[in-house]
Coordinates of C-alpha atoms in Angstrom, one line a residue:
M1 CA -42.6 -53.2 39.3
P2 CA -43.1 -49.5 39.8
C3 CA -40.4 -47.5 41.4
P4 CA -41.4 -46.8 45.0
F5 CA -39.5 -43.5 45.1
L6 CA -41.0 -42.0 42.0
G7 CA -44.4 -43.6 42.7
S8 CA -44.7 -41.6 45.8
M9 CA -44.6 -38.3 43.8
N10 CA -47.2 -36.5 41.8
Q11 CA -47.1 -37.8 38.3
A12 CA -47.2 -34.4 36.7
F13 CA -44.2 -33.4 38.8
V14 CA -42.4 -36.5 37.6
R15 CA -43.1 -35.8 34.0
N16 CA -41.8 -32.2 34.2
Y17 CA -38.8 -32.8 36.4
G18 CA -37.9 -36.5 35.9
S19 CA -34.6 -35.7 34.2
V20 CA -33.5 -33.6 37.1
L21 CA -34.5 -36.2 39.7
I22 CA -32.5 -38.9 37.8
K23 CA -29.5 -36.7 37.7
Q24 CA -29.7 -35.9 41.5
Y25 CA -30.8 -39.3 42.9
G26 CA -30.1 -41.8 40.1
N27 CA -26.9 -43.1 41.7
L28 CA -29.1 -44.3 44.7
C29 CA -31.2 -46.6 42.6
P30 CA -29.9 -50.2 42.5
I31 CA -31.5 -50.9 39.2
L32 CA -30.4 -47.7 37.5
T33 CA -26.8 -47.9 38.5
R34 CA -26.3 -51.1 36.7
G35 CA -26.4 -49.4 33.3
F36 CA -25.8 -45.8 34.4
R37 CA -23.2 -45.2 31.8
T38 CA -25.4 -45.8 28.8
L39 CA -28.9 -45.6 30.1
G40 CA -30.1 -47.6 27.0
V41 CA -33.6 -49.3 27.0
D42 CA -32.0 -52.7 26.6
E43 CA -29.4 -52.2 29.3
T44 CA -31.6 -51.6 32.3
K45 CA -34.7 -53.3 33.8
C46 CA -36.0 -50.1 35.4
P47 CA -39.6 -49.7 34.3
F48 CA -39.5 -46.0 34.9
I49 CA -36.7 -45.5 32.4
Q50 CA -38.3 -47.8 29.8
K51 CA -41.4 -45.7 29.8
N52 CA -39.7 -42.3 29.8
S53 CA -37.8 -41.3 26.6
I54 CA -36.5 -38.2 28.2
V55 CA -34.4 -40.2 30.6
S56 CA -33.4 -43.0 28.2
E57 CA -32.1 -40.5 25.6
A58 CA -29.7 -38.9 28.1
P59 CA -31.2 -35.4 28.5
K60 CA -29.2 -32.2 28.2
E61 CA -28.9 -31.8 32.0
M62 CA -26.9 -35.1 32.2
T63 CA -24.5 -34.4 29.3
E64 CA -23.9 -30.6 29.4
D65 CA -20.9 -30.9 31.7
I66 CA -19.3 -33.6 29.5
V67 CA -16.4 -32.2 27.5
E68 CA -15.2 -34.2 24.6
N69 CA -11.6 -33.7 23.2
V70 CA -12.5 -32.3 19.7
P71 CA -9.4 -31.6 17.7
T72 CA -9.0 -27.9 16.7
Y73 CA -7.0 -26.3 14.0
Q74 CA -3.5 -25.3 15.0
Y75 CA -3.7 -21.6 14.1
D76 CA -0.5 -20.5 15.7
K77 CA 1.4 -23.4 14.0
F78 CA 0.1 -22.2 10.7
F79 CA 1.0 -18.6 11.3
S80 CA 4.5 -19.5 12.5
E81 CA 5.1 -21.5 9.3
Q82 CA 4.1 -18.6 7.2
I83 CA 6.4 -16.2 9.0
N84 CA 9.3 -18.6 9.0
A85 CA 8.9 -19.1 5.2
K86 CA 9.2 -15.3 4.8
K87 CA 12.2 -15.1 7.0
K88 CA 13.9 -18.0 5.1
D89 CA 13.7 -16.3 1.7
Y90 CA 14.6 -12.9 3.2
S91 CA 11.2 -11.3 2.2
Y92 CA 10.2 -10.9 5.9
R93 CA 9.9 -7.2 6.5
I94 CA 11.4 -5.5 9.6
F95 CA 10.2 -2.0 10.0
K96 CA 13.0 0.4 10.8
K97 CA 12.4 2.8 13.7
V98 CA 13.0 6.1 11.9
S99 CA 11.6 9.4 13.0
R100 CA 12.2 12.0 10.2
L101 CA 13.2 15.4 11.4
A102 CA 11.5 18.5 10.0
A103 CA 13.5 21.5 11.4
D104 CA 15.7 23.6 9.3
G105 CA 19.3 22.2 9.3
M106 CA 18.0 18.7 10.2
Y107 CA 15.9 17.7 7.2
P108 CA 16.3 15.2 5.5
Q109 CA 17.8 13.5 8.5
A110 CA 16.1 11.2 11.0
L111 CA 16.5 9.7 14.4
E112 CA 17.0 5.9 14.1
G113 CA 16.6 3.1 16.5
A114 CA 16.4 3.1 20.3
E115 CA 19.5 5.3 20.6
N116 CA 18.1 8.0 18.3
R117 CA 21.2 7.9 16.1
R118 CA 21.2 10.6 13.3
V119 CA 20.9 9.2 9.8
T120 CA 20.2 10.6 6.3
V121 CA 17.0 9.4 4.7
W122 CA 17.2 8.5 1.0
C123 CA 14.0 6.6 0.4
A124 CA 11.1 8.7 1.6
N125 CA 8.4 9.6 -0.9
D126 CA 8.0 13.1 0.6
Y127 CA 9.9 14.0 -2.5
L128 CA 10.1 17.8 -2.2
G129 CA 9.9 18.0 1.6
A130 CA 6.4 19.6 1.5
S131 CA 5.5 18.0 4.8
R132 CA 7.9 20.3 6.6
H133 CA 7.3 23.4 4.6
P134 CA 6.1 26.2 6.9
V135 CA 3.2 27.1 4.7
V136 CA 1.9 23.5 4.9
Q137 CA 2.6 23.2 8.6
D138 CA 0.9 26.5 9.4
A139 CA -2.2 25.5 7.5
A140 CA -2.5 22.2 9.3
I141 CA -1.9 23.8 12.7
S142 CA -4.5 26.5 12.0
A143 CA -7.1 23.8 11.0
I144 CA -6.5 21.9 14.2
K145 CA -7.1 25.0 16.3
S146 CA -10.3 25.8 14.4
Y147 CA -11.8 22.4 13.6
G148 CA -10.0 19.8 15.8
T149 CA -8.1 16.7 14.7
G150 CA -10.8 14.4 13.5
A151 CA -13.4 14.4 10.7
G152 CA -16.2 13.1 12.9
G153 CA -17.5 10.5 10.5
T154 CA -17.9 9.5 6.9
R155 CA -18.7 12.0 4.3
N156 CA -22.3 11.2 4.6
I157 CA -22.3 11.6 8.4
A158 CA -20.7 14.8 9.7
G159 CA -17.5 14.4 7.7
N160 CA -18.2 16.6 4.7
S161 CA -16.8 20.0 5.5
Q162 CA -16.4 23.1 3.3
M163 CA -12.7 22.4 3.3
T164 CA -13.3 18.9 1.9
E165 CA -15.1 20.3 -1.1
K166 CA -12.6 23.1 -1.5
L167 CA -9.8 20.5 -1.8
E168 CA -11.7 18.5 -4.3
S169 CA -12.3 21.6 -6.4
E170 CA -8.6 22.5 -6.2
I171 CA -7.6 18.9 -7.4
A172 CA -10.1 19.1 -10.3
K173 CA -8.7 22.5 -11.3
L174 CA -5.1 21.1 -11.1
H175 CA -6.0 18.3 -13.5
K176 CA -8.3 20.3 -15.7
K177 CA -11.2 18.0 -15.0
P178 CA -14.8 18.8 -14.1
A179 CA -14.8 16.9 -10.8
A180 CA -12.6 15.1 -8.2
L181 CA -13.1 12.8 -5.2
I182 CA -10.8 12.3 -2.3
F183 CA -10.2 9.0 -0.4
S184 CA -8.3 7.9 2.7
S185 CA -5.4 6.7 0.6
C186 CA -4.5 6.2 -3.1
F187 CA -4.6 2.5 -2.6
V188 CA -8.2 2.9 -1.6
A189 CA -8.8 5.3 -4.5
N190 CA -7.5 2.9 -7.1
D191 CA -9.1 -0.2 -5.6
A192 CA -12.5 1.4 -5.0
T193 CA -12.7 3.1 -8.4
L194 CA -11.5 0.2 -10.5
S195 CA -13.5 -2.5 -8.7
T196 CA -16.7 -0.4 -8.9
L197 CA -16.3 0.7 -12.5
A198 CA -15.3 -2.7 -13.9
K199 CA -18.1 -4.3 -11.9
I200 CA -21.0 -2.0 -12.9
L201 CA -20.1 -1.5 -16.6
P202 CA -21.9 -4.3 -18.4
G203 CA -19.5 -6.8 -19.9
C204 CA -16.5 -4.6 -19.1
I205 CA -13.0 -5.9 -20.1
V206 CA -9.9 -4.5 -18.4
Y207 CA -6.5 -4.1 -20.0
S208 CA -3.8 -3.8 -17.3
D209 CA -0.1 -3.0 -17.6
A210 CA 2.1 -5.8 -16.3
G211 CA 3.9 -3.3 -14.0
N212 CA 0.8 -1.9 -12.3
H213 CA 0.8 -1.2 -8.6
A214 CA -0.8 -3.7 -6.2
S215 CA -3.7 -1.3 -5.6
M216 CA -4.8 -1.4 -9.2
I217 CA -4.3 -5.1 -9.4
Q218 CA -6.5 -5.5 -6.3
G219 CA -9.2 -3.3 -7.7
I220 CA -9.3 -5.3 -11.0
R221 CA -9.4 -8.6 -9.1
N222 CA -12.2 -7.4 -6.8
S223 CA -14.3 -6.4 -9.8
R224 CA -14.1 -10.0 -11.2
A225 CA -14.2 -8.6 -14.7
P226 CA -12.3 -10.4 -17.4
K227 CA -8.8 -8.9 -17.9
H228 CA -5.9 -8.9 -20.3
I229 CA -2.3 -8.0 -19.2
F230 CA -0.1 -6.2 -21.7
R231 CA 3.7 -5.9 -21.4
H232 CA 4.9 -3.0 -19.3
N233 CA 4.8 0.3 -21.2
D234 CA 4.3 -1.6 -24.5
P235 CA 1.8 0.2 -26.8
S236 CA 2.2 -2.4 -29.6
H237 CA 1.1 -5.2 -27.2
L238 CA -1.8 -3.1 -26.0
R239 CA -2.9 -2.5 -29.5
E240 CA -2.7 -6.2 -30.3
L241 CA -4.9 -7.1 -27.4
L242 CA -7.4 -4.4 -28.1
A243 CA -7.6 -5.3 -31.7
S244 CA -9.0 -8.7 -30.8
S245 CA -11.5 -7.4 -28.4
P246 CA -15.3 -7.3 -29.1
T247 CA -16.7 -4.0 -30.4
G248 CA -19.3 -2.1 -28.5
V249 CA -18.2 -3.5 -25.1
P250 CA -17.0 -1.2 -22.3
K251 CA -13.2 -1.4 -21.8
L252 CA -10.8 0.1 -19.3
V253 CA -7.1 0.6 -20.0
V254 CA -5.2 0.9 -16.8
F255 CA -1.5 2.0 -16.3
E256 CA 0.9 4.3 -14.5
T257 CA 2.9 7.2 -15.8
V258 CA 6.0 7.0 -13.5
H259 CA 6.7 3.5 -12.3
S260 CA 7.5 3.5 -8.6
M261 CA 10.3 0.9 -8.6
S262 CA 12.0 1.3 -12.0
G263 CA 11.6 5.1 -12.6
A264 CA 10.4 4.4 -16.1
I265 CA 7.9 6.8 -17.7
C266 CA 5.2 5.5 -20.0
P267 CA 4.5 6.6 -23.6
L268 CA 1.4 8.4 -22.3
E269 CA 0.1 10.0 -25.5
E270 CA 0.5 6.9 -27.6
M271 CA -1.2 4.6 -25.1
C272 CA -4.1 6.9 -24.6
N273 CA -4.6 7.3 -28.3
I274 CA -4.6 3.5 -28.8
A275 CA -7.1 3.0 -26.0
H276 CA -9.5 5.6 -27.4
E277 CA -9.1 4.2 -30.9
Y278 CA -10.8 1.0 -29.6
G279 CA -13.4 2.8 -27.5
A280 CA -11.8 2.3 -24.1
L281 CA -11.6 4.6 -21.1
T282 CA -8.1 5.4 -19.8
F283 CA -7.4 5.1 -16.0
V284 CA -3.9 6.7 -15.4
D285 CA -2.1 6.5 -12.1
E286 CA 0.0 9.7 -11.6
V287 CA 0.9 8.9 -8.0
H288 CA 4.7 9.3 -8.4
A289 CA 4.3 12.3 -10.8
V290 CA 1.9 14.7 -9.2
G291 CA 3.7 17.7 -7.6
L292 CA 6.9 16.8 -9.5
Y293 CA 6.2 17.3 -13.2
G294 CA 4.4 20.0 -15.3
K295 CA 4.0 23.7 -14.8
H296 CA 1.6 23.4 -11.9
G297 CA 2.8 19.9 -10.7
A298 CA -0.2 18.1 -12.2
G299 CA 2.1 15.3 -13.5
I300 CA 3.3 13.8 -16.8
G301 CA 0.0 14.5 -18.5
E302 CA 0.5 18.3 -17.9
E303 CA 4.2 18.2 -18.7
R304 CA 3.4 16.6 -22.1
G305 CA 0.3 18.6 -22.8
V306 CA -2.0 15.5 -23.0
E307 CA -4.1 15.9 -19.9
H308 CA -7.2 15.8 -22.0
L309 CA -6.5 12.3 -23.2
I310 CA -6.7 10.9 -19.6
D311 CA -10.3 10.0 -18.8
I312 CA -9.6 9.2 -15.1
V313 CA -6.5 10.3 -13.3
S314 CA -5.6 9.0 -9.8
G315 CA -3.1 10.7 -7.5
T316 CA -1.9 10.9 -4.0
L317 CA -1.7 13.6 -1.3
G318 CA 0.9 11.4 0.6
K319 CA 4.0 11.7 -1.5
A320 CA 5.1 15.0 -3.1
Y321 CA 2.3 16.8 -1.3
G322 CA 3.5 15.6 2.0
N323 CA 0.2 14.7 3.6
V324 CA -2.0 11.5 3.4
G325 CA -4.9 10.5 1.2
G326 CA -5.6 9.8 -2.4
Y327 CA -8.0 11.0 -5.2
I328 CA -9.4 10.6 -8.6
A329 CA -10.4 13.3 -11.1
G330 CA -12.6 12.9 -14.2
S331 CA -16.0 13.7 -15.6
T332 CA -18.8 14.9 -13.3
L333 CA -21.0 11.9 -14.0
L334 CA -18.2 9.4 -13.5
V335 CA -17.0 10.9 -10.3
D336 CA -20.6 11.0 -9.0
T337 CA -21.0 7.4 -9.9
I338 CA -18.0 6.4 -7.8
R339 CA -19.2 8.7 -5.0
S340 CA -22.5 6.9 -4.9
L341 CA -21.6 3.3 -5.4
A342 CA -18.0 2.6 -4.2
P343 CA -18.0 1.0 -0.7
G344 CA -14.4 2.0 -0.2
F345 CA -15.5 5.6 -0.4
I346 CA -18.9 5.4 1.3
F347 CA -18.0 3.6 4.4
T348 CA -14.7 5.2 5.3
T349 CA -14.1 8.1 7.7
A350 CA -13.4 11.3 5.9
L351 CA -10.0 12.9 5.9
P352 CA -9.4 15.1 9.0
P353 CA -9.2 18.9 9.0
P354 CA -5.3 19.2 9.3
V355 CA -4.8 16.8 6.4
L356 CA -7.4 18.7 4.2
A357 CA -5.8 22.1 5.0
G358 CA -2.2 20.8 4.7
S359 CA -3.0 19.1 1.3
L360 CA -4.7 22.2 0.0
A361 CA -1.7 24.4 1.0
A362 CA 0.7 21.9 -0.5
I363 CA -1.1 21.7 -3.9
R364 CA -1.1 25.5 -4.1
L365 CA 2.5 25.8 -3.0
L366 CA 3.8 23.3 -5.7
A367 CA 1.7 25.0 -8.4
S368 CA 3.4 28.3 -7.6
E369 CA 6.7 29.8 -8.8
E370 CA 8.3 28.5 -5.6
G371 CA 7.1 25.0 -6.4
R372 CA 8.6 25.3 -9.9
S373 CA 12.0 26.3 -8.4
M374 CA 11.8 23.3 -6.0
R375 CA 11.2 21.0 -8.9
V376 CA 14.2 22.4 -10.8
K377 CA 16.5 21.9 -7.8
H378 CA 15.0 18.4 -7.3
Q379 CA 15.9 17.3 -10.8
A380 CA 19.4 18.8 -10.5
I381 CA 20.1 16.7 -7.4
V382 CA 18.7 13.6 -9.1
R383 CA 21.1 14.1 -12.0
Y384 CA 24.0 14.6 -9.6
L385 CA 23.3 11.3 -7.9
K386 CA 22.9 9.4 -11.2
L387 CA 26.1 10.8 -12.6
S388 CA 28.0 10.1 -9.3
L389 CA 26.9 6.5 -9.4
L390 CA 27.9 6.3 -13.1
V391 CA 31.4 7.7 -12.5
A392 CA 31.9 5.5 -9.4
G393 CA 31.1 2.4 -11.6
L394 CA 28.2 1.5 -9.3
P395 CA 25.2 -0.2 -11.0
Q396 CA 22.0 1.6 -11.6
L397 CA 18.9 0.8 -13.6
P398 CA 18.1 3.2 -16.5
S399 CA 15.6 5.7 -15.2
V400 CA 14.4 8.9 -16.8
S401 CA 12.6 10.1 -13.7
H402 CA 13.5 11.1 -10.1
I403 CA 13.6 7.5 -8.9
V404 CA 17.1 6.0 -8.9
P405 CA 17.2 2.2 -8.6
V406 CA 20.5 0.4 -7.7
P407 CA 20.1 -3.3 -8.5
I408 CA 21.5 -5.9 -6.1
T409 CA 20.4 -9.4 -7.0
G410 CA 19.3 -11.6 -4.1
A411 CA 17.1 -10.7 -1.2
D412 CA 19.8 -11.6 1.3
K413 CA 22.4 -9.4 -0.4
V414 CA 20.3 -6.3 -0.8
A415 CA 19.3 -6.6 2.9
R416 CA 22.9 -6.8 3.9
V417 CA 23.9 -3.8 1.9
A418 CA 21.0 -1.8 3.3
E419 CA 22.2 -2.7 6.8
S420 CA 25.8 -1.8 6.0
L421 CA 24.6 1.6 4.7
M422 CA 22.6 2.2 7.9
K423 CA 25.7 1.6 10.0
R424 CA 27.4 4.3 8.0
G425 CA 24.5 6.8 8.6
H426 CA 22.4 6.3 5.4
Y427 CA 18.9 4.9 5.5
V428 CA 17.6 3.3 2.3
Q429 CA 15.1 0.4 2.3
A430 CA 15.9 -2.9 0.6
I431 CA 13.2 -3.6 -2.0
N432 CA 12.4 -7.3 -2.6
Y433 CA 9.5 -9.7 -3.3
P434 CA 6.6 -9.1 -3.5
T435 CA 7.2 -5.4 -4.3
V436 CA 9.5 -6.5 -7.2
A437 CA 10.0 -9.9 -8.8
R438 CA 12.5 -12.3 -7.3
G439 CA 15.9 -11.8 -8.9
T440 CA 15.3 -8.1 -9.4
E441 CA 15.9 -6.9 -5.9
R442 CA 17.3 -3.3 -5.5
L443 CA 17.9 -0.3 -3.4
R444 CA 15.5 2.6 -4.4
F445 CA 16.9 6.1 -3.9
A446 CA 14.8 9.1 -4.0
P447 CA 17.0 12.2 -3.5
G448 CA 15.3 15.5 -3.0
P449 CA 16.0 19.2 -3.2
H450 CA 17.2 19.3 0.5
H451 CA 19.9 16.7 -0.1
T452 CA 23.2 18.3 -0.9
P453 CA 26.1 17.3 -3.2
E454 CA 28.2 16.6 -0.1
M455 CA 25.5 14.2 1.2
I456 CA 25.6 12.4 -2.1
D457 CA 29.4 12.2 -2.1
D458 CA 29.2 10.6 1.3
L459 CA 26.5 8.2 0.2
V460 CA 28.5 7.0 -2.8
T461 CA 31.5 6.4 -0.6
A462 CA 29.4 4.4 1.8
L463 CA 27.9 2.4 -1.1
I464 CA 31.3 1.5 -2.4
E465 CA 32.4 0.4 1.1
S466 CA 29.1 -1.6 1.6
F467 CA 29.5 -3.4 -1.7
H468 CA 33.1 -4.4 -0.8
E469 CA 32.0 -5.4 2.7
N470 CA 29.4 -7.8 1.3
D471 CA 31.6 -9.2 -1.5
I472 CA 29.5 -7.7 -4.3
C473 CA 31.5 -7.1 -7.5
F474 CA 31.1 -3.9 -9.5
N475 CA 33.3 -2.0 -12.1
Q476 CA 34.9 0.5 -9.7
F477 CA 36.2 3.5 -11.6
I478 CA 37.2 5.6 -8.7
V479 CA 39.9 4.7 -6.1
N480 CA 40.6 7.2 -3.3
G481 CA 38.8 10.0 -5.1
A482 CA 40.7 9.6 -8.4
C483 CA 40.3 7.7 -11.7
R484 CA 41.9 4.3 -11.4
E485 CA 43.4 4.7 -14.9
C486 CA 44.8 8.2 -15.1
S487 CA 44.7 9.3 -11.4
M488 CA 42.7 12.4 -12.3
E489 CA 40.7 13.7 -9.3
Y490 CA 37.0 12.9 -9.5
K491 CA 34.5 15.7 -8.9
V492 CA 31.0 16.1 -10.4
D493 CA 29.7 19.6 -10.5
I494 CA 26.1 20.2 -10.0
A495 CA 24.4 22.8 -12.2
Y496 CA 21.1 24.3 -10.9
E497 CA 19.2 25.4 -13.9
E498 CA 17.0 28.4 -13.9
P499 CA 13.3 27.6 -13.5
V500 CA 11.5 27.0 -16.9
K501 CA 9.6 30.1 -17.9
Y502 CA 6.1 29.0 -19.0
P503 CA 4.0 31.3 -21.1
V504 CA 1.4 33.1 -19.0
A505 CA -2.1 32.7 -20.3
A506 CA -4.0 35.9 -20.9

């Protein structure tokens, strides 16, 4: 039997709007309401529904407001578990609120916490205080007034200024290389360069030092090239691995000169010679050496006279040079290849004018006679701290560089000692996993030329008290300022050496 309601309407209208009619008036139909929930062909006698698939298949207009309870992933629960795991093993990082002061008579102090309590900073990588040098500050301020605070875009779009190329030329000159390229950070420089090179060189094999920084590890991983890891600063193991490598295949040997967490310095010449013997390119990270070693501050390569053995050198503008950014230097073709192919360079906003100007001024400052004097004073202060720790019986890892690591096993213990030191007015960051392996936790001290012997004496006293406060045993030689055995008063003299006189080239 035809539906009297629908039968009274134009059939074309019913065909076009039948689903809307059912939705609005279906509950008034005695036949339709019997099976309204399913609307299946076998569950209703309505001849209209049986002949119209649009209605029998439950059109969109009838189901769009039905919300089913679909289970969703518990994102916050997952994130909470991750954070709680970090807190449980004491590797969760809490950033200290520390505003370093730059004025004369205040540096290297800082304002700490909400109360702006004055503390002495011992862990900054602004090793020589270049960030607060008036020459560097004036250059940055002048650049802001002339060119503003921002670069305006990537190097390809409005971000390539005359000052950009002047800085790259200065870096290339510093490292005695034909070309250089600057990046937003040295993490990006290492990652972008290694991932690009190892990816585009056909069949490239990478040989990586076990102690390499996360930026180099990340770049190698991103390249997906096959890799071999040799023991930290071990030329014999490197040779062993290279000797079993296929001939005629591109190879990269990747390592650091000064290790950031142990202070060890690699056997640079030997490792470069081994790499070249087997036809490999050397990629050498001088991040913790530039500005601090060599006649012009070019790093360990310059200090040892083996710059020419380094095929690609990477460095930073954010540590001894007191600004921000990173760079590589090498052959013209190699640098141009990275410039043209590395996404980490191509798609990043260029460094801003004050950073360019400040970095250029800092490189020139540390290459000058004043820079050499700063390095001499820096090394003297480092020696004073090492000797003071030794005499006090406090532990320290063997280091031939400016980095002074004090081992305290256990992430919980090293965190507590760092907190005890902060209470006594000394800021040094606890170093734990993943920066260093579990079981090798430490405090990492980086004294600079603006620290004084009196500051170090106060620091050593605070360290002794903090060790006792946290029940950490050590072989204490000094009690109340005198030797525990003979009662002789303890005093370490600091001897500032005259700057090394380098021969001046004709």
